[in-house]
mmCIF file of C-alpha atoms in Angstrom:
data_model
loop_
_atom_site.group_PDB
_atom_site.id
_atom_site.type_symbol
_atom_site.label_atom_id
_atom_site.label_comp_id
_atom_site.label_asym_id
_atom_site.label_seq_id
_atom_site.Cartn_x
_atom_site.Cartn_y
_atom_site.Cartn_z
ATOM 1 C CA MET P 924 -27.328 -64.335 -15.708
ATOM 2 C CA PRO P 925 -25.206 -63.102 -12.958
ATOM 3 C CA MET P 926 -25.245 -60.246 -11.024
ATOM 4 C CA ARG P 927 -23.007 -57.322 -10.360
ATOM 5 C CA SER P 928 -21.250 -56.676 -6.411
ATOM 6 C CA ARG P 929 -21.802 -53.194 -6.074
ATOM 7 C CA CYS P 930 -18.418 -51.709 -4.927
ATOM 8 C CA PRO P 931 -18.204 -49.899 -1.975
ATOM 9 C CA CYS P 932 -14.737 -49.000 -2.986
ATOM 10 C CA LYS P 933 -15.812 -46.890 -5.427
ATOM 11 C CA ALA P 934 -18.729 -44.680 -3.900
ATOM 12 C CA ALA P 935 -15.966 -43.720 -1.140
ATOM 13 C CA LEU P 936 -13.830 -42.594 -3.619
ATOM 14 C CA VAL P 937 -16.473 -39.971 -4.939
ATOM 15 C CA ARG P 938 -17.813 -39.026 -1.864
ATOM 16 C CA LEU P 939 -13.773 -38.135 -0.722
ATOM 17 C CA VAL P 940 -12.775 -36.577 -4.016
ATOM 18 C CA ILE P 941 -15.710 -33.943 -4.420
ATOM 19 C CA PRO P 942 -15.547 -32.884 -0.298
ATOM 20 C CA VAL P 943 -11.623 -32.741 -1.255
ATOM 21 C CA THR P 944 -11.699 -30.673 -4.394
ATOM 22 C CA LEU P 945 -13.450 -27.116 -2.267
ATOM 23 C CA LEU P 946 -10.968 -27.938 -0.251
ATOM 24 C CA CYS P 947 -8.453 -27.222 -2.348
ATOM 25 C CA GLY P 948 -10.188 -24.532 -4.791
ATOM 26 C CA ALA P 949 -10.651 -22.858 -0.779
ATOM 27 C CA LEU P 950 -8.045 -22.890 -0.206
ATOM 28 C CA ALA P 951 -6.500 -21.542 -3.286
ATOM 29 C CA GLY P 952 -7.866 -18.497 -2.741
ATOM 30 C CA CYS P 953 -6.081 -18.018 0.761
ATOM 31 C CA ALA P 954 -3.312 -17.587 -1.451
ATOM 32 C CA SER P 955 -0.949 -14.356 -1.033
ATOM 33 C CA THR P 956 -1.605 -11.805 -3.866
ATOM 34 C CA PRO P 957 -1.531 -8.075 -3.957
ATOM 35 C CA ALA P 958 -4.149 -6.590 -3.321
ATOM 36 C CA GLU P 959 -6.766 -4.761 -6.282
ATOM 37 C CA PRO P 960 -5.722 -1.162 -7.251
ATOM 38 C CA VAL P 961 -8.922 0.677 -4.656
ATOM 39 C CA PRO P 962 -8.844 4.016 -3.984
ATOM 40 C CA PHE P 963 -7.909 4.828 -1.070
ATOM 41 C CA LYS P 964 -10.831 6.382 1.281
ATOM 42 C CA PRO P 965 -9.447 9.204 3.447
ATOM 43 C CA VAL P 966 -9.295 8.438 7.512
ATOM 44 C CA PRO P 967 -12.503 9.403 8.799
ATOM 45 C CA SER P 968 -12.614 13.027 11.304
ATOM 46 C CA ALA P 969 -13.713 10.858 13.797
ATOM 47 C CA ARG P 970 -10.748 9.018 14.536
ATOM 48 C CA ILE P 971 -7.594 12.091 13.942
ATOM 49 C CA VAL P 972 -6.393 13.519 17.252
ATOM 50 C CA ARG P 973 -5.093 16.436 16.863
ATOM 51 C CA PRO P 974 -6.824 18.908 13.451
ATOM 52 C CA GLY P 975 -4.712 20.641 13.678
ATOM 53 C CA TYR P 976 -2.987 19.073 10.840
ATOM 54 C CA THR P 977 -4.939 18.410 8.703
ATOM 55 C CA GLU P 978 -6.944 21.589 8.285
ATOM 56 C CA PRO P 979 -5.804 24.052 5.651
ATOM 57 C CA ALA P 980 -4.197 26.839 5.987
ATOM 58 C CA GLY P 981 -1.437 29.724 4.531
ATOM 59 C CA GLY P 982 1.676 28.792 3.592
ATOM 60 C CA ARG P 983 0.953 25.413 4.126
ATOM 61 C CA VAL P 984 2.368 22.306 2.241
ATOM 62 C CA ALA P 985 -0.248 19.147 1.992
ATOM 63 C CA MET P 986 2.074 16.295 2.750
ATOM 64 C CA ASP P 987 -0.377 12.688 2.490
ATOM 65 C CA VAL P 988 0.920 9.530 3.893
ATOM 66 C CA ARG P 989 -0.898 6.323 2.785
ATOM 67 C CA ARG P 990 -2.186 3.289 4.054
ATOM 68 C CA GLU P 991 -1.200 0.426 1.675
ATOM 69 C CA ARG P 992 -3.740 -1.643 0.990
ATOM 70 C CA SER P 993 -2.701 -5.782 1.926
ATOM 71 C CA ARG P 994 -4.677 -9.039 2.008
ATOM 72 C CA ASP P 995 -2.125 -10.603 4.928
ATOM 73 C CA VAL P 996 -4.476 -11.249 7.597
ATOM 74 C CA ILE P 997 -1.906 -11.344 10.283
ATOM 75 C CA VAL P 998 -1.265 -6.378 9.079
ATOM 76 C CA ARG P 999 -4.255 -6.224 7.897
ATOM 77 C CA PHE P 1000 -6.508 -4.937 10.529
ATOM 78 C CA ARG P 1001 -4.178 -3.565 12.515
ATOM 79 C CA ASP P 1002 -4.145 0.358 13.019
ATOM 80 C CA ALA P 1003 -1.821 1.845 12.035
ATOM 81 C CA LEU P 1004 -0.735 5.766 14.578
ATOM 82 C CA VAL P 1005 0.452 8.068 12.648
ATOM 83 C CA TYR P 1006 2.988 11.556 14.078
ATOM 84 C CA ILE P 1007 4.152 14.171 13.385
ATOM 85 C CA ASP P 1008 7.034 15.949 14.698
ATOM 86 C CA GLY P 1009 6.808 13.321 17.818
ATOM 87 C CA GLU P 1010 2.658 14.128 18.621
ATOM 88 C CA GLN P 1011 0.502 10.872 17.975
ATOM 89 C CA VAL P 1012 -2.461 13.013 14.894
ATOM 90 C CA THR P 1013 -4.160 9.934 13.892
ATOM 91 C CA ASP P 1014 -4.694 6.178 13.162
ATOM 92 C CA VAL P 1015 -4.499 4.454 9.616
ATOM 93 C CA MET P 1016 -5.945 1.350 8.165
ATOM 94 C CA ASN P 1017 -5.472 -0.838 5.381
ATOM 95 C CA GLY P 1018 -6.306 1.326 2.372
ATOM 96 C CA GLU P 1019 -6.606 4.191 4.424
ATOM 97 C CA HIS P 1020 -5.020 7.985 3.904
ATOM 98 C CA VAL P 1021 -4.572 10.790 5.695
ATOM 99 C CA VAL P 1022 -3.281 14.459 4.297
ATOM 100 C CA PHE P 1023 -1.437 17.149 6.011
ATOM 101 C CA TYR P 1024 -0.828 20.518 6.181
ATOM 102 C CA LEU P 1025 1.835 21.115 7.307
ATOM 103 C CA ARG P 1026 4.661 23.866 7.023
ATOM 104 C CA PRO P 1027 7.641 23.671 4.366
ATOM 105 C CA GLY P 1028 10.998 21.892 6.071
ATOM 106 C CA MET P 1029 12.435 19.314 7.886
ATOM 107 C CA HIS P 1030 9.736 17.553 9.371
ATOM 108 C CA ARG P 1031 9.381 13.255 11.281
ATOM 109 C CA ILE P 1032 7.458 11.656 10.162
ATOM 110 C CA GLY P 1033 6.539 8.427 12.192
ATOM 111 C CA VAL P 1034 4.160 5.182 12.361
ATOM 112 C CA SER P 1035 3.718 2.910 14.993
ATOM 113 C CA THR P 1036 1.381 -0.341 16.061
ATOM 114 C CA GLN P 1037 1.099 -2.123 19.098
ATOM 115 C CA PHE P 1038 3.148 -4.803 18.411
ATOM 116 C CA ASP P 1039 6.142 -2.669 17.120
ATOM 117 C CA PRO P 1040 8.017 0.965 18.321
ATOM 118 C CA VAL P 1041 7.477 3.746 16.639
ATOM 119 C CA VAL P 1042 9.303 3.626 13.204
ATOM 120 C CA GLU P 1043 10.611 7.397 12.788
ATOM 121 C CA LEU P 1044 11.763 8.794 8.634
ATOM 122 C CA GLN P 1045 13.415 12.162 8.351
ATOM 123 C CA PHE P 1046 10.818 14.534 5.894
ATOM 124 C CA LEU P 1047 11.571 16.956 3.968
ATOM 125 C CA VAL P 1048 7.989 18.986 2.837
ATOM 126 C CA THR P 1049 8.450 20.986 0.375
ATOM 127 C CA ALA P 1050 6.345 23.035 -2.763
ATOM 128 C CA ASP P 1051 8.626 22.399 -5.372
ATOM 129 C CA PRO P 1052 7.744 20.009 -7.717
ATOM 130 C CA ARG P 1053 9.918 17.932 -8.309
ATOM 131 C CA TYR P 1054 9.402 16.376 -5.419
ATOM 132 C CA THR P 1055 6.621 13.884 -4.320
ATOM 133 C CA ASN P 1056 5.063 15.228 -0.334
ATOM 134 C CA ARG P 1057 4.078 10.887 0.031
ATOM 135 C CA ALA P 1058 4.168 8.663 2.447
ATOM 136 C CA SER P 1059 3.890 4.568 2.543
ATOM 137 C CA VAL P 1060 2.964 2.462 5.563
ATOM 138 C CA THR P 1061 3.824 -0.850 4.722
ATOM 139 C CA PHE P 1062 4.735 -3.894 6.175
ATOM 140 C CA ASP P 1063 7.340 -6.585 6.218
ATOM 141 C CA GLU P 1064 7.296 -10.611 5.782
ATOM 142 C CA ASP P 1065 7.721 -10.973 9.666
ATOM 143 C CA HIS P 1066 4.916 -8.078 9.922
ATOM 144 C CA ARG P 1067 6.784 -4.980 11.002
ATOM 145 C CA ILE P 1068 5.415 -1.218 9.720
ATOM 146 C CA MET P 1069 7.808 0.048 7.393
ATOM 147 C CA LEU P 1070 7.310 3.159 6.500
ATOM 148 C CA HIS P 1071 9.220 5.658 3.450
ATOM 149 C CA ARG P 1072 8.414 8.408 0.954
ATOM 150 C CA VAL P 1073 7.237 7.714 -2.604
ATOM 151 C CA ALA P 1074 9.183 8.993 -5.574
ATOM 152 C CA GLN P 1075 7.451 10.387 -8.340
#
């Protein structure tokens, strides 16, 4: 009876297919997809530089600034500095929010990072329920910081 010779090509192919399959699965997990919805965490009080803006007082209206979650590694770990009327108040990290208590009227809300200049938004703070007092901090496709008012 003739003896079969072992084919080294088949064994090498099997040894190559398994690592390639695992690598493809790992890379598919890195695809850019929106982060799952999770409640925003408050900014820790230790990172608030000017606490007067974050304490409730008579005649003041709550205004919420949220840092939208991102899975993008380039912007995920950047802190976004937050300014109220030109004064730095705090910084927000990925998935955090901070509530400011401001007098009704027009205010300048600004944000920046170590790589971006300050981006400001003229923001009307009002007790009128037809408007929201919420701003959202996001990043564009070029990883530049953006700030916009959130509609109801």
